[in-house]
Every structure is written in structure tokens, then in C-alpha cells.
Amino acid sequence: MSLSDQAYHQLEQLIVTMELAPGAPVSEAQLSDLLGIGRTPIREALQRLSREHLVSILPNRGIFIADLNPQKQLRVLETRRELERLICSKAAKRATASEREEFGRIAKDFERAAKEKNENLFIRVDKELNDLTLLASKNEYAASAMAMLHGMSRRFWFGNFYQVADLALASKLHADIAKAIANADEKKAGIALDKLLDYIEAFTRKTVFLDD
């Protein structure tokens, strides 16, 4: 993995998990010191994060971590619904035998996260499900477009989890997707994805009223 890729993955994780706070100003020098990576790879990583709307690079003003914005998140979900339905159905159709075994294991992990109310397990397998579904869909164009949306969605979840999330329900809805793909059921995969996004859309709308 190149230094630019390393910088990207580390910064994306810091932004998604809110360790770099929404709206916070940052600099290439600051991030270089934080990660122990040179400024050129940091600059390249920031350009990539800017394309994914996780940072804003403003000429003559600086670099800022993007704000959490429910209205923007709803537009992300509009895009996700159509694109991710395609990806989930194609993953159900094209996944290899070993990938289907992994989807089955992921479904069980989601069920365990629900039973144990285990937030850390949920977060881990959520990322695993995202990555494996993109891989199993065997459509590099859809996967590339979807990868740009995952960071924003995961960050919005982190930013509002404790206020409005239902971990047990979210885990079940994710498990249903994993099971449908494991069972090669394209129709159920699409239905399960729509149910999950219905929940995430309701979750997003609730955040609008948190400060009322």
C-alpha cells in the first residue's frame, strides 16, 4: 500500500469516527505530524477525501473537516438506495462459494451484536459487509461509486449513534442483507436493502430534531 493510500485510510478512519471533529480546521503540517507521514502523501489523501465530501478545501481559507448535515445525508441516501440495491442483487447473483460463507458468518456476527448490544462488533462487521458486498458484486464501476458514499454514511451514523440509533434493529436489518446474499436470493437482497435504507432515512430525519 502506498503512503498516499495509508494516509487516506488513516485520515478517513479519524474523520468517520469523529476523532477529527466536524467543522474543525486542519493543515497538511498538522496531519503529517499526527500520522508520521510526509506532506505530499497527506496532500494527495486530502484531495481524495475532498472528492468524497469528507473535507472541504477552501482557497485562501484552509482545510476543514466537513460538517454533519442531515439534508446532505438524505441526498446521499437517495443515491445509495438505487446504487446499493444494484450492488446487493449482483452480489447475491455473483458471489463465490467462499464469499457466501463469509456473508453467512457476517450475518451471525450481526445477530450476536444485536443480542449482546455490542456496538464495537456492529461497527466492525458493518465495514466488513460493505467491503465484501462491493467485492462480490463484480462490478468495479458501481463499487467505485458506492465506495465514495460509504464514508459519509458511516460518519453520520457515528455522529448520531448514541442519540437515536437502535442497535438491535440496525443489526437485524444488516443481517437480513447478508443472509439474502449468502443464499443467492437477488430479490430478497434488494428488499432487505430497501428496509435498511428506510430505517437509515428515518434515523437521519430524527437527527433534525435533536436540538429542538
mmCIF file of C-alpha atoms in Angstrom:
data_model
loop_
_atom_site.group_PDB
_atom_site.id
_atom_site.type_symbol
_atom_site.label_atom_id
_atom_site.label_comp_id
_atom_site.label_asym_id
_atom_site.label_seq_id
_atom_site.Cartn_x
_atom_site.Cartn_y
_atom_site.Cartn_z
ATOM 1 C CA MET A 1 0.000 0.000 0.000
ATOM 2 C CA SER A 2 1.386 3.413 -0.976
ATOM 3 C CA LEU A 3 1.967 6.182 1.571
ATOM 4 C CA SER A 4 -0.875 8.117 -0.049
ATOM 5 C CA ASP A 5 -3.226 5.167 0.455
ATOM 6 C CA GLN A 6 -2.047 4.742 4.044
ATOM 7 C CA ALA A 7 -2.669 8.428 4.724
ATOM 8 C CA TYR A 8 -6.106 8.224 3.136
ATOM 9 C CA HIS A 9 -7.229 5.193 5.144
ATOM 10 C CA GLN A 10 -5.952 6.601 8.427
ATOM 11 C CA LEU A 11 -7.494 10.022 7.866
ATOM 12 C CA GLU A 12 -10.786 8.535 6.664
ATOM 13 C CA GLN A 13 -10.977 6.490 9.871
ATOM 14 C CA LEU A 14 -10.241 9.533 12.040
ATOM 15 C CA ILE A 15 -12.920 11.555 10.243
ATOM 16 C CA VAL A 16 -15.561 8.801 10.224
ATOM 17 C CA THR A 17 -15.107 8.045 13.933
ATOM 18 C CA MET A 18 -15.295 11.759 14.795
ATOM 19 C CA GLU A 19 -11.764 11.859 16.204
ATOM 20 C CA LEU A 20 -11.308 14.738 13.781
ATOM 21 C CA ALA A 21 -14.367 16.796 14.682
ATOM 22 C CA PRO A 22 -16.851 18.122 12.097
ATOM 23 C CA GLY A 23 -16.002 21.672 11.085
ATOM 24 C CA ALA A 24 -12.510 21.515 12.587
ATOM 25 C CA PRO A 25 -9.720 23.297 10.673
ATOM 26 C CA VAL A 26 -6.713 21.134 9.826
ATOM 27 C CA SER A 27 -3.460 21.627 7.952
ATOM 28 C CA GLU A 28 -1.158 19.391 5.955
ATOM 29 C CA ALA A 29 1.601 20.010 8.509
ATOM 30 C CA GLN A 30 -0.641 19.131 11.444
ATOM 31 C CA LEU A 31 -1.855 15.902 9.816
ATOM 32 C CA SER A 32 1.658 14.991 8.719
ATOM 33 C CA ASP A 33 2.831 15.243 12.333
ATOM 34 C CA LEU A 34 -0.220 13.334 13.574
ATOM 35 C CA LEU A 35 0.271 10.367 11.235
ATOM 36 C CA GLY A 36 4.026 10.467 10.816
ATOM 37 C CA ILE A 37 3.608 10.586 7.032
ATOM 38 C CA GLY A 38 5.114 13.186 4.677
ATOM 39 C CA ARG A 39 3.127 16.154 3.444
ATOM 40 C CA THR A 40 2.933 15.045 -0.206
ATOM 41 C CA PRO A 41 1.012 11.814 0.606
ATOM 42 C CA ILE A 42 -1.132 13.805 3.048
ATOM 43 C CA ARG A 43 -1.949 16.315 0.300
ATOM 44 C CA GLU A 44 -2.911 13.507 -2.083
ATOM 45 C CA ALA A 45 -5.081 11.878 0.586
ATOM 46 C CA LEU A 46 -6.837 15.183 1.298
ATOM 47 C CA GLN A 47 -7.660 15.621 -2.380
ATOM 48 C CA ARG A 48 -9.279 12.188 -2.377
ATOM 49 C CA LEU A 49 -11.193 12.953 0.833
ATOM 50 C CA SER A 50 -12.351 16.224 -0.713
ATOM 51 C CA ARG A 51 -13.818 14.307 -3.677
ATOM 52 C CA GLU A 52 -15.669 12.132 -1.154
ATOM 53 C CA HIS A 53 -17.018 15.263 0.620
ATOM 54 C CA LEU A 54 -15.307 14.401 3.915
ATOM 55 C CA VAL A 55 -13.125 17.529 3.882
ATOM 56 C CA SER A 56 -13.542 20.963 2.333
ATOM 57 C CA ILE A 57 -10.508 22.629 0.760
ATOM 58 C CA LEU A 58 -11.203 26.354 0.522
ATOM 59 C CA PRO A 59 -8.723 28.559 -1.380
ATOM 60 C CA ASN A 60 -7.134 31.218 0.838
ATOM 61 C CA ARG A 61 -9.086 29.928 3.852
ATOM 62 C CA GLY A 62 -7.749 26.465 4.592
ATOM 63 C CA ILE A 63 -8.873 22.883 5.016
ATOM 64 C CA PHE A 64 -11.870 21.923 7.151
ATOM 65 C CA ILE A 65 -13.412 18.643 8.204
ATOM 66 C CA ALA A 66 -16.888 18.548 6.645
ATOM 67 C CA ASP A 67 -19.892 19.296 8.854
ATOM 68 C CA LEU A 68 -22.563 16.725 9.666
ATOM 69 C CA ASN A 69 -25.571 17.790 7.616
ATOM 70 C CA PRO A 70 -28.846 15.802 7.670
ATOM 71 C CA GLN A 71 -30.055 17.314 4.383
ATOM 72 C CA LYS A 72 -26.880 16.263 2.600
ATOM 73 C CA GLN A 73 -27.143 12.836 4.194
ATOM 74 C CA LEU A 74 -30.663 12.411 2.818
ATOM 75 C CA ARG A 75 -29.332 13.137 -0.675
ATOM 76 C CA VAL A 76 -26.605 10.560 -0.095
ATOM 77 C CA LEU A 77 -29.321 8.050 0.816
ATOM 78 C CA GLU A 78 -31.257 8.827 -2.379
ATOM 79 C CA THR A 79 -28.186 7.855 -4.351
ATOM 80 C CA ARG A 80 -27.338 4.885 -2.151
ATOM 81 C CA ARG A 81 -30.780 3.346 -2.496
ATOM 82 C CA GLU A 82 -30.567 2.893 -6.257
ATOM 83 C CA LEU A 83 -26.886 2.080 -6.440
ATOM 84 C CA GLU A 84 -26.702 -0.223 -3.434
ATOM 85 C CA ARG A 85 -29.784 -2.168 -4.495
ATOM 86 C CA LEU A 86 -27.937 -2.990 -7.717
ATOM 87 C CA ILE A 87 -24.783 -3.943 -5.819
ATOM 88 C CA CYS A 88 -26.601 -6.177 -3.324
ATOM 89 C CA SER A 89 -28.571 -8.002 -6.016
ATOM 90 C CA LYS A 90 -25.457 -8.556 -8.135
ATOM 91 C CA ALA A 91 -23.545 -9.765 -5.080
ATOM 92 C CA ALA A 92 -26.335 -12.286 -4.448
ATOM 93 C CA LYS A 93 -26.027 -13.432 -8.049
ATOM 94 C CA ARG A 94 -22.236 -13.430 -8.460
ATOM 95 C CA ALA A 95 -20.691 -14.158 -5.055
ATOM 96 C CA THR A 96 -18.310 -17.110 -4.923
ATOM 97 C CA ALA A 97 -18.845 -20.038 -2.561
ATOM 98 C CA SER A 98 -16.200 -18.710 -0.164
ATOM 99 C CA GLU A 99 -17.759 -15.229 -0.252
ATOM 100 C CA ARG A 100 -21.168 -16.718 0.566
ATOM 101 C CA GLU A 101 -19.643 -18.422 3.588
ATOM 102 C CA GLU A 102 -18.296 -15.045 4.705
ATOM 103 C CA PHE A 103 -21.716 -13.442 4.263
ATOM 104 C CA GLY A 104 -23.177 -16.198 6.448
ATOM 105 C CA ARG A 105 -20.566 -15.547 9.121
ATOM 106 C CA ILE A 106 -21.221 -11.784 8.935
ATOM 107 C CA ALA A 107 -24.978 -12.380 9.398
ATOM 108 C CA LYS A 108 -24.273 -14.375 12.572
ATOM 109 C CA ASP A 109 -21.963 -11.637 13.847
ATOM 110 C CA PHE A 110 -24.702 -9.045 13.336
ATOM 111 C CA GLU A 111 -27.128 -11.268 15.248
ATOM 112 C CA ARG A 112 -24.598 -11.572 18.069
ATOM 113 C CA ALA A 113 -24.105 -7.789 18.082
ATOM 114 C CA ALA A 114 -27.875 -7.372 18.494
ATOM 115 C CA LYS A 115 -28.095 -9.942 21.283
ATOM 116 C CA GLU A 116 -25.087 -8.582 23.188
ATOM 117 C CA LYS A 117 -25.778 -4.916 22.349
ATOM 118 C CA ASN A 118 -22.172 -4.868 21.177
ATOM 119 C CA GLU A 119 -21.520 -1.580 19.396
ATOM 120 C CA ASN A 120 -17.878 -2.352 18.576
ATOM 121 C CA LEU A 121 -18.802 -5.671 16.943
ATOM 122 C CA PHE A 122 -21.531 -3.959 14.929
ATOM 123 C CA ILE A 123 -19.126 -1.304 13.674
ATOM 124 C CA ARG A 124 -16.568 -3.913 12.636
ATOM 125 C CA VAL A 125 -18.955 -6.181 10.747
ATOM 126 C CA ASP A 126 -20.731 -3.213 9.155
ATOM 127 C CA LYS A 127 -17.444 -2.307 7.451
ATOM 128 C CA GLU A 128 -16.874 -5.963 6.535
ATOM 129 C CA LEU A 129 -20.328 -6.209 4.957
ATOM 130 C CA ASN A 130 -19.795 -3.013 2.971
ATOM 131 C CA ASP A 131 -16.424 -4.142 1.630
ATOM 132 C CA LEU A 132 -17.448 -7.727 0.857
ATOM 133 C CA THR A 133 -20.645 -6.675 -0.931
ATOM 134 C CA LEU A 134 -18.671 -4.360 -3.210
ATOM 135 C CA LEU A 135 -16.197 -7.160 -3.945
ATOM 136 C CA ALA A 136 -18.853 -9.815 -4.531
ATOM 137 C CA SER A 137 -20.895 -7.638 -6.902
ATOM 138 C CA LYS A 138 -18.111 -7.979 -9.505
ATOM 139 C CA ASN A 139 -18.947 -4.526 -10.862
ATOM 140 C CA GLU A 140 -15.982 -2.227 -10.428
ATOM 141 C CA TYR A 141 -17.870 0.843 -11.668
ATOM 142 C CA ALA A 142 -20.744 0.537 -9.212
ATOM 143 C CA ALA A 143 -18.300 -0.398 -6.450
ATOM 144 C CA SER A 144 -16.171 2.685 -7.088
ATOM 145 C CA ALA A 145 -19.197 4.988 -6.955
ATOM 146 C CA MET A 146 -20.566 3.296 -3.837
ATOM 147 C CA ALA A 147 -17.231 3.448 -2.002
ATOM 148 C CA MET A 148 -17.397 7.248 -2.190
ATOM 149 C CA LEU A 149 -20.692 7.237 -0.272
ATOM 150 C CA HIS A 150 -19.830 4.765 2.475
ATOM 151 C CA GLY A 151 -17.558 7.155 4.381
ATOM 152 C CA MET A 152 -20.215 9.857 4.634
ATOM 153 C CA SER A 153 -22.850 7.363 5.737
ATOM 154 C CA ARG A 154 -20.632 5.723 8.360
ATOM 155 C CA ARG A 155 -19.613 9.112 9.763
ATOM 156 C CA PHE A 156 -23.227 10.269 10.064
ATOM 157 C CA TRP A 157 -24.006 7.076 11.971
ATOM 158 C CA PHE A 158 -21.079 7.620 14.366
ATOM 159 C CA GLY A 159 -22.057 11.224 14.913
ATOM 160 C CA ASN A 160 -25.627 10.413 15.963
ATOM 161 C CA PHE A 161 -25.465 6.812 17.193
ATOM 162 C CA TYR A 162 -25.977 7.436 20.891
ATOM 163 C CA GLN A 163 -28.875 9.831 20.411
ATOM 164 C CA VAL A 164 -31.165 7.981 18.011
ATOM 165 C CA ALA A 165 -29.791 4.601 16.879
ATOM 166 C CA ASP A 166 -31.497 1.275 17.602
ATOM 167 C CA LEU A 167 -28.573 -1.157 17.606
ATOM 168 C CA ALA A 168 -30.693 -4.308 17.743
ATOM 169 C CA LEU A 169 -32.867 -3.251 14.803
ATOM 170 C CA ALA A 170 -29.936 -1.981 12.754
ATOM 171 C CA SER A 171 -28.087 -5.257 13.345
ATOM 172 C CA LYS A 172 -31.090 -7.332 12.264
ATOM 173 C CA LEU A 173 -31.570 -5.311 9.078
ATOM 174 C CA HIS A 174 -27.904 -5.707 8.153
ATOM 175 C CA ALA A 175 -28.039 -9.436 8.962
ATOM 176 C CA ASP A 176 -31.001 -9.849 6.593
ATOM 177 C CA ILE A 177 -28.957 -8.433 3.718
ATOM 178 C CA ALA A 178 -26.019 -10.709 4.478
ATOM 179 C CA LYS A 179 -28.302 -13.755 4.680
ATOM 180 C CA ALA A 180 -30.008 -12.976 1.367
ATOM 181 C CA ILE A 181 -26.665 -12.645 -0.406
ATOM 182 C CA ALA A 182 -25.367 -15.827 1.244
ATOM 183 C CA ASN A 183 -28.471 -17.636 -0.040
ATOM 184 C CA ALA A 184 -28.104 -16.229 -3.589
ATOM 185 C CA ASP A 185 -31.543 -14.617 -3.349
ATOM 186 C CA GLU A 186 -31.367 -11.486 -5.508
ATOM 187 C CA LYS A 187 -34.950 -10.398 -4.824
ATOM 188 C CA LYS A 188 -34.634 -10.699 -1.033
ATOM 189 C CA ALA A 189 -31.302 -8.878 -1.111
ATOM 190 C CA GLY A 190 -32.950 -5.896 -2.788
ATOM 191 C CA ILE A 191 -35.915 -5.942 -0.406
ATOM 192 C CA ALA A 192 -33.617 -6.204 2.624
ATOM 193 C CA LEU A 193 -31.540 -3.286 1.369
ATOM 194 C CA ASP A 194 -34.665 -1.125 0.956
ATOM 195 C CA LYS A 195 -35.765 -1.931 4.517
ATOM 196 C CA LEU A 196 -32.347 -0.967 5.852
ATOM 197 C CA LEU A 197 -32.352 2.327 3.979
ATOM 198 C CA ASP A 198 -35.905 3.055 5.145
ATOM 199 C CA TYR A 199 -34.577 2.739 8.694
ATOM 200 C CA ILE A 200 -31.478 4.847 7.995
ATOM 201 C CA GLU A 201 -33.606 7.550 6.372
ATOM 202 C CA ALA A 202 -35.873 7.652 9.446
ATOM 203 C CA PHE A 203 -32.761 7.723 11.643
ATOM 204 C CA THR A 204 -31.438 10.674 9.648
ATOM 205 C CA ARG A 205 -34.699 12.610 9.849
ATOM 206 C CA LYS A 206 -34.781 12.154 13.638
ATOM 207 C CA THR A 207 -31.437 13.923 13.965
ATOM 208 C CA VAL A 208 -33.007 17.140 12.634
ATOM 209 C CA PHE A 209 -34.994 17.447 15.876
ATOM 210 C CA LEU A 210 -32.238 16.567 18.342
ATOM 211 C CA ASP A 211 -31.640 20.175 19.303
ATOM 212 C CA ASP A 212 -35.292 21.263 19.366
#
